Amino acid sequence: MTKTQGDAQPDRSAIEAERGRIREKQLRPSGERPASSARGLHHTALISSDVERTIEFYQGVLEFPLTELIENRDYPGSSHFFFDIGNNNLLAFFDFPGLDVGPYAEVLGGLHHVAISVEPDRWRRLVANLDRAGVDHTVHSEVSVYFRAPDGARIELIADPLGEMYGNQVL
């Protein structure tokens, strides 16, 4: 179902009731959940239109060290490069020279945003870096900042610890 201008607002009480039904059916208390089959997120891969600009933004502004820059095994001439985002996790990028991949778009099954946890003092410094770099951003709840990366992906830096969201345990 797509919404167009002029559509009535969704029935939020019905949506909350459906969320409650799903929560009751699917969400197990933390002590009753099985262990995950995964070890963690190895990397999330995004697409870059300009390798050097992407490196300057993520390493220079966000202070995520570049850890590797290699050829993409699946597309000769394409680069595959990685940034350390802490806790043995990586943020990766591909470029696809010669392909017209088009601008960033949020679509069903696509990326809404990437949320990266940072220490509170570092969070404040990175928000100041965004200011200095002229990157448009929005601060929420004094622990979360959203902005668009150079190719349009929405990034969130959040000062909450891993497994916590705005003071609530989510893990």
mmCIF file with all atom_site columns, C-alpha atoms in Angstrom:
data_model
loop_
_atom_site.group_PDB
_atom_site.id
_atom_site.type_symbol
_atom_site.label_atom_id
_atom_site.label_alt_id
_atom_site.label_comp_id
_atom_site.label_asym_id
_atom_site.label_entity_id
_atom_site.label_seq_id
_atom_site.pdbx_PDB_ins_code
_atom_site.Cartn_x
_atom_site.Cartn_y
_atom_site.Cartn_z
_atom_site.occupancy
_atom_site.B_iso_or_equiv
_atom_site.pdbx_formal_charge
_atom_site.auth_seq_id
_atom_site.auth_comp_id
_atom_site.auth_asym_id
_atom_site.auth_atom_id
_atom_site.pdbx_PDB_model_num
ATOM 1   C CA . MET A 1 1   ? 0.000  0.000   0.000   1.00 0.00 ? 1   MET A CA 1
ATOM 2   C CA . THR A 1 2   ? 1.431  3.370   -0.981  1.00 0.00 ? 2   THR A CA 1
ATOM 3   C CA . LYS A 1 3   ? 0.432  6.662   0.542   1.00 0.00 ? 3   LYS A CA 1
ATOM 4   C CA . THR A 1 4   ? -0.194 9.655   -1.648  1.00 0.00 ? 4   THR A CA 1
ATOM 5   C CA . GLN A 1 5   ? -0.839 13.251  -0.757  1.00 0.00 ? 5   GLN A CA 1
ATOM 6   C CA . GLY A 1 6   ? -4.389 13.628  0.467   1.00 0.00 ? 6   GLY A CA 1
ATOM 7   C CA . ASP A 1 7   ? -4.604 10.099  1.901   1.00 0.00 ? 7   ASP A CA 1
ATOM 8   C CA . ALA A 1 8   ? -6.082 9.899   5.378   1.00 0.00 ? 8   ALA A CA 1
ATOM 9   C CA . GLN A 1 9   ? -3.664 9.432   8.236   1.00 0.00 ? 9   GLN A CA 1
ATOM 10  C CA . PRO A 1 10  ? -3.174 5.809   9.283   1.00 0.00 ? 10  PRO A CA 1
ATOM 11  C CA . ASP A 1 11  ? -5.231 4.528   12.206  1.00 0.00 ? 11  ASP A CA 1
ATOM 12  C CA . ARG A 1 12  ? -2.469 4.581   14.819  1.00 0.00 ? 12  ARG A CA 1
ATOM 13  C CA . SER A 1 13  ? -4.500 2.721   17.433  1.00 0.00 ? 13  SER A CA 1
ATOM 14  C CA . ALA A 1 14  ? -5.089 -0.113  14.945  1.00 0.00 ? 14  ALA A CA 1
ATOM 15  C CA . ILE A 1 15  ? -1.393 -0.126  14.065  1.00 0.00 ? 15  ILE A CA 1
ATOM 16  C CA . GLU A 1 16  ? -0.431 -0.268  17.753  1.00 0.00 ? 16  GLU A CA 1
ATOM 17  C CA . ALA A 1 17  ? -2.921 -3.101  18.328  1.00 0.00 ? 17  ALA A CA 1
ATOM 18  C CA . GLU A 1 18  ? -1.355 -5.047  15.442  1.00 0.00 ? 18  GLU A CA 1
ATOM 19  C CA . ARG A 1 19  ? 2.144  -4.330  16.800  1.00 0.00 ? 19  ARG A CA 1
ATOM 20  C CA . GLY A 1 20  ? 0.980  -5.632  20.188  1.00 0.00 ? 20  GLY A CA 1
ATOM 21  C CA . ARG A 1 21  ? -0.427 -8.802  18.603  1.00 0.00 ? 21  ARG A CA 1
ATOM 22  C CA . ILE A 1 22  ? 2.859  -9.440  16.790  1.00 0.00 ? 22  ILE A CA 1
ATOM 23  C CA . ARG A 1 23  ? 4.877  -8.659  19.935  1.00 0.00 ? 23  ARG A CA 1
ATOM 24  C CA . GLU A 1 24  ? 2.761  -11.110 21.974  1.00 0.00 ? 24  GLU A CA 1
ATOM 25  C CA . LYS A 1 25  ? 3.126  -13.838 19.370  1.00 0.00 ? 25  LYS A CA 1
ATOM 26  C CA . GLN A 1 26  ? 6.782  -13.388 18.390  1.00 0.00 ? 26  GLN A CA 1
ATOM 27  C CA . LEU A 1 27  ? 8.790  -11.655 21.154  1.00 0.00 ? 27  LEU A CA 1
ATOM 28  C CA . ARG A 1 28  ? 10.189 -13.931 23.849  1.00 0.00 ? 28  ARG A CA 1
ATOM 29  C CA . PRO A 1 29  ? 11.482 -12.605 27.189  1.00 0.00 ? 29  PRO A CA 1
ATOM 30  C CA . SER A 1 30  ? 15.273 -12.284 27.163  1.00 0.00 ? 30  SER A CA 1
ATOM 31  C CA . GLY A 1 31  ? 15.825 -15.320 29.404  1.00 0.00 ? 31  GLY A CA 1
ATOM 32  C CA . GLU A 1 32  ? 13.722 -17.496 27.086  1.00 0.00 ? 32  GLU A CA 1
ATOM 33  C CA . ARG A 1 33  ? 15.309 -16.559 23.762  1.00 0.00 ? 33  ARG A CA 1
ATOM 34  C CA . PRO A 1 34  ? 17.636 -19.040 22.095  1.00 0.00 ? 34  PRO A CA 1
ATOM 35  C CA . ALA A 1 35  ? 21.176 -17.963 21.319  1.00 0.00 ? 35  ALA A CA 1
ATOM 36  C CA . SER A 1 36  ? 21.539 -16.353 17.912  1.00 0.00 ? 36  SER A CA 1
ATOM 37  C CA . SER A 1 37  ? 22.989 -18.435 15.118  1.00 0.00 ? 37  SER A CA 1
ATOM 38  C CA . ALA A 1 38  ? 25.120 -15.398 14.111  1.00 0.00 ? 38  ALA A CA 1
ATOM 39  C CA . ARG A 1 39  ? 28.423 -14.186 15.557  1.00 0.00 ? 39  ARG A CA 1
ATOM 40  C CA . GLY A 1 40  ? 27.799 -10.540 14.676  1.00 0.00 ? 40  GLY A CA 1
ATOM 41  C CA . LEU A 1 41  ? 27.640 -8.191  11.725  1.00 0.00 ? 41  LEU A CA 1
ATOM 42  C CA . HIS A 1 42  ? 30.783 -8.724  9.653   1.00 0.00 ? 42  HIS A CA 1
ATOM 43  C CA . HIS A 1 43  ? 30.144 -5.704  7.427   1.00 0.00 ? 43  HIS A CA 1
ATOM 44  C CA . THR A 1 44  ? 27.425 -3.689  5.808   1.00 0.00 ? 44  THR A CA 1
ATOM 45  C CA . ALA A 1 45  ? 28.203 -2.749  2.207   1.00 0.00 ? 45  ALA A CA 1
ATOM 46  C CA . LEU A 1 46  ? 27.013 0.497   0.654   1.00 0.00 ? 46  LEU A CA 1
ATOM 47  C CA . ILE A 1 47  ? 27.684 1.964   -2.781  1.00 0.00 ? 47  ILE A CA 1
ATOM 48  C CA . SER A 1 48  ? 30.063 4.865   -3.377  1.00 0.00 ? 48  SER A CA 1
ATOM 49  C CA . SER A 1 49  ? 30.123 7.137   -6.415  1.00 0.00 ? 49  SER A CA 1
ATOM 50  C CA . ASP A 1 50  ? 33.573 8.540   -5.513  1.00 0.00 ? 50  ASP A CA 1
ATOM 51  C CA . VAL A 1 51  ? 36.077 6.413   -3.571  1.00 0.00 ? 51  VAL A CA 1
ATOM 52  C CA . GLU A 1 52  ? 38.285 9.273   -2.377  1.00 0.00 ? 52  GLU A CA 1
ATOM 53  C CA . ARG A 1 53  ? 35.357 11.510  -1.341  1.00 0.00 ? 53  ARG A CA 1
ATOM 54  C CA . THR A 1 54  ? 33.877 8.578   0.602   1.00 0.00 ? 54  THR A CA 1
ATOM 55  C CA . ILE A 1 55  ? 37.202 7.932   2.359   1.00 0.00 ? 55  ILE A CA 1
ATOM 56  C CA . GLU A 1 56  ? 37.629 11.614  3.205   1.00 0.00 ? 56  GLU A CA 1
ATOM 57  C CA . PHE A 1 57  ? 34.137 11.702  4.737   1.00 0.00 ? 57  PHE A CA 1
ATOM 58  C CA . TYR A 1 58  ? 34.189 8.468   6.747   1.00 0.00 ? 58  TYR A CA 1
ATOM 59  C CA . GLN A 1 59  ? 37.834 8.632   7.803   1.00 0.00 ? 59  GLN A CA 1
ATOM 60  C CA . GLY A 1 60  ? 38.208 12.418  7.968   1.00 0.00 ? 60  GLY A CA 1
ATOM 61  C CA . VAL A 1 61  ? 34.861 13.625  9.354   1.00 0.00 ? 61  VAL A CA 1
ATOM 62  C CA . LEU A 1 62  ? 33.574 10.539  11.172  1.00 0.00 ? 62  LEU A CA 1
ATOM 63  C CA . GLU A 1 63  ? 37.028 9.257   12.267  1.00 0.00 ? 63  GLU A CA 1
ATOM 64  C CA . PHE A 1 64  ? 36.447 5.665   11.076  1.00 0.00 ? 64  PHE A CA 1
ATOM 65  C CA . PRO A 1 65  ? 39.883 4.368   9.987   1.00 0.00 ? 65  PRO A CA 1
ATOM 66  C CA . LEU A 1 66  ? 40.153 2.932   6.481   1.00 0.00 ? 66  LEU A CA 1
ATOM 67  C CA . THR A 1 67  ? 41.323 -0.676  6.907   1.00 0.00 ? 67  THR A CA 1
ATOM 68  C CA . GLU A 1 68  ? 41.519 -2.026  3.343   1.00 0.00 ? 68  GLU A CA 1
ATOM 69  C CA . LEU A 1 69  ? 41.083 -1.001  -0.289  1.00 0.00 ? 69  LEU A CA 1
ATOM 70  C CA . ILE A 1 70  ? 40.991 -3.883  -2.782  1.00 0.00 ? 70  ILE A CA 1
ATOM 71  C CA . GLU A 1 71  ? 39.453 -4.780  -6.117  1.00 0.00 ? 71  GLU A CA 1
ATOM 72  C CA . ASN A 1 72  ? 35.878 -6.093  -5.968  1.00 0.00 ? 72  ASN A CA 1
ATOM 73  C CA . ARG A 1 73  ? 36.083 -9.777  -6.926  1.00 0.00 ? 73  ARG A CA 1
ATOM 74  C CA . ASP A 1 74  ? 32.604 -9.645  -8.519  1.00 0.00 ? 74  ASP A CA 1
ATOM 75  C CA . TYR A 1 75  ? 33.135 -6.641  -10.821 1.00 0.00 ? 75  TYR A CA 1
ATOM 76  C CA . PRO A 1 76  ? 36.617 -6.085  -12.290 1.00 0.00 ? 76  PRO A CA 1
ATOM 77  C CA . GLY A 1 77  ? 37.754 -2.473  -11.942 1.00 0.00 ? 77  GLY A CA 1
ATOM 78  C CA . SER A 1 78  ? 35.440 -1.857  -8.983  1.00 0.00 ? 78  SER A CA 1
ATOM 79  C CA . SER A 1 79  ? 36.872 -1.078  -5.557  1.00 0.00 ? 79  SER A CA 1
ATOM 80  C CA . HIS A 1 80  ? 35.821 -2.716  -2.294  1.00 0.00 ? 80  HIS A CA 1
ATOM 81  C CA . PHE A 1 81  ? 36.950 -0.800  0.779   1.00 0.00 ? 81  PHE A CA 1
ATOM 82  C CA . PHE A 1 82  ? 36.360 -1.020  4.503   1.00 0.00 ? 82  PHE A CA 1
ATOM 83  C CA . PHE A 1 83  ? 36.208 1.213   7.570   1.00 0.00 ? 83  PHE A CA 1
ATOM 84  C CA . ASP A 1 84  ? 36.608 0.137   11.200  1.00 0.00 ? 84  ASP A CA 1
ATOM 85  C CA . ILE A 1 85  ? 33.446 1.088   13.111  1.00 0.00 ? 85  ILE A CA 1
ATOM 86  C CA . GLY A 1 86  ? 34.543 -0.591  16.341  1.00 0.00 ? 86  GLY A CA 1
ATOM 87  C CA . ASN A 1 87  ? 33.736 -3.849  18.105  1.00 0.00 ? 87  ASN A CA 1
ATOM 88  C CA . ASN A 1 88  ? 35.258 -5.831  15.190  1.00 0.00 ? 88  ASN A CA 1
ATOM 89  C CA . ASN A 1 89  ? 32.608 -4.473  12.799  1.00 0.00 ? 89  ASN A CA 1
ATOM 90  C CA . LEU A 1 90  ? 33.182 -2.943  9.396   1.00 0.00 ? 90  LEU A CA 1
ATOM 91  C CA . LEU A 1 91  ? 31.379 -0.521  7.126   1.00 0.00 ? 91  LEU A CA 1
ATOM 92  C CA . ALA A 1 92  ? 32.210 -1.412  3.526   1.00 0.00 ? 92  ALA A CA 1
ATOM 93  C CA . PHE A 1 93  ? 31.707 0.247   0.163   1.00 0.00 ? 93  PHE A CA 1
ATOM 94  C CA . PHE A 1 94  ? 31.776 -0.691  -3.491  1.00 0.00 ? 94  PHE A CA 1
ATOM 95  C CA . ASP A 1 95  ? 32.147 1.648   -6.415  1.00 0.00 ? 95  ASP A CA 1
ATOM 96  C CA . PHE A 1 96  ? 30.935 0.553   -9.832  1.00 0.00 ? 96  PHE A CA 1
ATOM 97  C CA . PRO A 1 97  ? 32.788 2.579   -12.464 1.00 0.00 ? 97  PRO A CA 1
ATOM 98  C CA . GLY A 1 98  ? 30.991 2.528   -15.794 1.00 0.00 ? 98  GLY A CA 1
ATOM 99  C CA . LEU A 1 99  ? 27.635 1.513   -14.342 1.00 0.00 ? 99  LEU A CA 1
ATOM 100 C CA . ASP A 1 100 ? 24.809 3.998   -13.956 1.00 0.00 ? 100 ASP A CA 1
ATOM 101 C CA . VAL A 1 101 ? 23.533 2.906   -10.548 1.00 0.00 ? 101 VAL A CA 1
ATOM 102 C CA . GLY A 1 102 ? 21.423 6.038   -10.061 1.00 0.00 ? 102 GLY A CA 1
ATOM 103 C CA . PRO A 1 103 ? 20.950 8.138   -6.914  1.00 0.00 ? 103 PRO A CA 1
ATOM 104 C CA . TYR A 1 104 ? 20.214 6.789   -3.451  1.00 0.00 ? 104 TYR A CA 1
ATOM 105 C CA . ALA A 1 105 ? 16.590 5.784   -2.887  1.00 0.00 ? 105 ALA A CA 1
ATOM 106 C CA . GLU A 1 106 ? 14.702 4.271   0.026   1.00 0.00 ? 106 GLU A CA 1
ATOM 107 C CA . VAL A 1 107 ? 12.727 1.329   -1.262  1.00 0.00 ? 107 VAL A CA 1
ATOM 108 C CA . LEU A 1 108 ? 11.055 -1.682  0.320   1.00 0.00 ? 108 LEU A CA 1
ATOM 109 C CA . GLY A 1 109 ? 13.804 -4.110  1.228   1.00 0.00 ? 109 GLY A CA 1
ATOM 110 C CA . GLY A 1 110 ? 16.362 -1.309  0.962   1.00 0.00 ? 110 GLY A CA 1
ATOM 111 C CA . LEU A 1 111 ? 18.382 0.608   3.487   1.00 0.00 ? 111 LEU A CA 1
ATOM 112 C CA . HIS A 1 112 ? 16.606 3.026   5.814   1.00 0.00 ? 112 HIS A CA 1
ATOM 113 C CA . HIS A 1 113 ? 19.651 3.953   7.902   1.00 0.00 ? 113 HIS A CA 1
ATOM 114 C CA . VAL A 1 114 ? 22.799 2.586   9.484   1.00 0.00 ? 114 VAL A CA 1
ATOM 115 C CA . ALA A 1 115 ? 23.075 3.282   13.240  1.00 0.00 ? 115 ALA A CA 1
ATOM 116 C CA . ILE A 1 116 ? 26.587 3.285   14.676  1.00 0.00 ? 116 ILE A CA 1
ATOM 117 C CA . SER A 1 117 ? 27.221 3.424   18.417  1.00 0.00 ? 117 SER A CA 1
ATOM 118 C CA . VAL A 1 118 ? 29.922 5.822   19.639  1.00 0.00 ? 118 VAL A CA 1
ATOM 119 C CA . GLU A 1 119 ? 31.045 6.880   23.106  1.00 0.00 ? 119 GLU A CA 1
ATOM 120 C CA . PRO A 1 120 ? 29.243 10.030  24.375  1.00 0.00 ? 120 PRO A CA 1
ATOM 121 C CA . ASP A 1 121 ? 32.373 12.232  24.336  1.00 0.00 ? 121 ASP A CA 1
ATOM 122 C CA . ARG A 1 122 ? 33.234 11.056  20.834  1.00 0.00 ? 122 ARG A CA 1
ATOM 123 C CA . TRP A 1 123 ? 29.587 11.631  19.787  1.00 0.00 ? 123 TRP A CA 1
ATOM 124 C CA . ARG A 1 124 ? 29.832 15.301  20.767  1.00 0.00 ? 124 ARG A CA 1
ATOM 125 C CA . ARG A 1 125 ? 33.126 15.653  18.875  1.00 0.00 ? 125 ARG A CA 1
ATOM 126 C CA . LEU A 1 126 ? 31.690 13.998  15.750  1.00 0.00 ? 126 LEU A CA 1
ATOM 127 C CA . VAL A 1 127 ? 28.619 16.264  15.813  1.00 0.00 ? 127 VAL A CA 1
ATOM 128 C CA . ALA A 1 128 ? 31.067 19.210  15.933  1.00 0.00 ? 128 ALA A CA 1
ATOM 129 C CA . ASN A 1 129 ? 32.955 17.656  12.982  1.00 0.00 ? 129 ASN A CA 1
ATOM 130 C CA . LEU A 1 130 ? 29.676 17.515  11.033  1.00 0.00 ? 130 LEU A CA 1
ATOM 131 C CA . ASP A 1 131 ? 29.106 21.198  11.857  1.00 0.00 ? 131 ASP A CA 1
ATOM 132 C CA . ARG A 1 132 ? 32.617 22.162  10.706  1.00 0.00 ? 132 ARG A CA 1
ATOM 133 C CA . ALA A 1 133 ? 32.242 20.129  7.503   1.00 0.00 ? 133 ALA A CA 1
ATOM 134 C CA . GLY A 1 134 ? 28.898 21.802  6.745   1.00 0.00 ? 134 GLY A CA 1
ATOM 135 C CA . VAL A 1 135 ? 27.003 18.512  6.831   1.00 0.00 ? 135 VAL A CA 1
ATOM 136 C CA . ASP A 1 136 ? 23.280 19.049  7.426   1.00 0.00 ? 136 ASP A CA 1
ATOM 137 C CA . HIS A 1 137 ? 22.209 16.966  10.428  1.00 0.00 ? 137 HIS A CA 1
ATOM 138 C CA . THR A 1 138 ? 19.461 16.587  13.020  1.00 0.00 ? 138 THR A CA 1
ATOM 139 C CA . VAL A 1 139 ? 20.065 15.796  16.696  1.00 0.00 ? 139 VAL A CA 1
ATOM 140 C CA . HIS A 1 140 ? 17.425 13.731  18.519  1.00 0.00 ? 140 HIS A CA 1
ATOM 141 C CA . SER A 1 141 ? 17.205 13.093  22.266  1.00 0.00 ? 141 SER A CA 1
ATOM 142 C CA . GLU A 1 142 ? 20.723 14.507  22.804  1.00 0.00 ? 142 GLU A CA 1
ATOM 143 C CA . VAL A 1 143 ? 22.216 11.061  22.037  1.00 0.00 ? 143 VAL A CA 1
ATOM 144 C CA . SER A 1 144 ? 21.378 10.563  18.368  1.00 0.00 ? 144 SER A CA 1
ATOM 145 C CA . VAL A 1 145 ? 22.351 12.484  15.226  1.00 0.00 ? 145 VAL A CA 1
ATOM 146 C CA . TYR A 1 146 ? 21.061 11.715  11.732  1.00 0.00 ? 146 TYR A CA 1
ATOM 147 C CA . PHE A 1 147 ? 22.651 12.932  8.508   1.00 0.00 ? 147 PHE A CA 1
ATOM 148 C CA . ARG A 1 148 ? 23.073 11.947  4.881   1.00 0.00 ? 148 ARG A CA 1
ATOM 149 C CA . ALA A 1 149 ? 26.420 10.574  3.753   1.00 0.00 ? 149 ALA A CA 1
ATOM 150 C CA . PRO A 1 150 ? 27.933 11.869  0.494   1.00 0.00 ? 150 PRO A CA 1
ATOM 151 C CA . ASP A 1 151 ? 25.906 9.463   -1.674  1.00 0.00 ? 151 ASP A CA 1
ATOM 152 C CA . GLY A 1 152 ? 22.650 9.929   0.255   1.00 0.00 ? 152 GLY A CA 1
ATOM 153 C CA . ALA A 1 153 ? 22.562 7.007   2.694   1.00 0.00 ? 153 ALA A CA 1
ATOM 154 C CA . ARG A 1 154 ? 21.098 8.026   6.064   1.00 0.00 ? 154 ARG A CA 1
ATOM 155 C CA . ILE A 1 155 ? 23.555 7.468   8.909   1.00 0.00 ? 155 ILE A CA 1
ATOM 156 C CA . GLU A 1 156 ? 22.829 7.695   12.627  1.00 0.00 ? 156 GLU A CA 1
ATOM 157 C CA . LEU A 1 157 ? 25.506 8.113   15.270  1.00 0.00 ? 157 LEU A CA 1
ATOM 158 C CA . ILE A 1 158 ? 24.082 7.131   18.633  1.00 0.00 ? 158 ILE A CA 1
ATOM 159 C CA . ALA A 1 159 ? 25.726 7.618   22.029  1.00 0.00 ? 159 ALA A CA 1
ATOM 160 C CA . ASP A 1 160 ? 23.682 4.867   23.658  1.00 0.00 ? 160 ASP A CA 1
ATOM 161 C CA . PRO A 1 161 ? 25.605 1.668   24.438  1.00 0.00 ? 161 PRO A CA 1
ATOM 162 C CA . LEU A 1 162 ? 25.240 -1.327  22.160  1.00 0.00 ? 162 LEU A CA 1
ATOM 163 C CA . GLY A 1 163 ? 22.028 -3.186  23.024  1.00 0.00 ? 163 GLY A CA 1
ATOM 164 C CA . GLU A 1 164 ? 20.317 -0.040  24.349  1.00 0.00 ? 164 GLU A CA 1
ATOM 165 C CA . MET A 1 165 ? 18.054 2.492   22.624  1.00 0.00 ? 165 MET A CA 1
ATOM 166 C CA . TYR A 1 166 ? 17.162 5.763   24.363  1.00 0.00 ? 166 TYR A CA 1
ATOM 167 C CA . GLY A 1 167 ? 17.632 4.145   27.775  1.00 0.00 ? 167 GLY A CA 1
ATOM 168 C CA . ASN A 1 168 ? 15.682 0.963   26.937  1.00 0.00 ? 168 ASN A CA 1
ATOM 169 C CA . GLN A 1 169 ? 17.307 -2.433  26.635  1.00 0.00 ? 169 GLN A CA 1
ATOM 170 C CA . VAL A 1 170 ? 16.740 -3.856  23.146  1.00 0.00 ? 170 VAL A CA 1
ATOM 171 C CA . LEU A 1 171 ? 19.065 -6.820  23.472  1.00 0.00 ? 171 LEU A CA 1
#
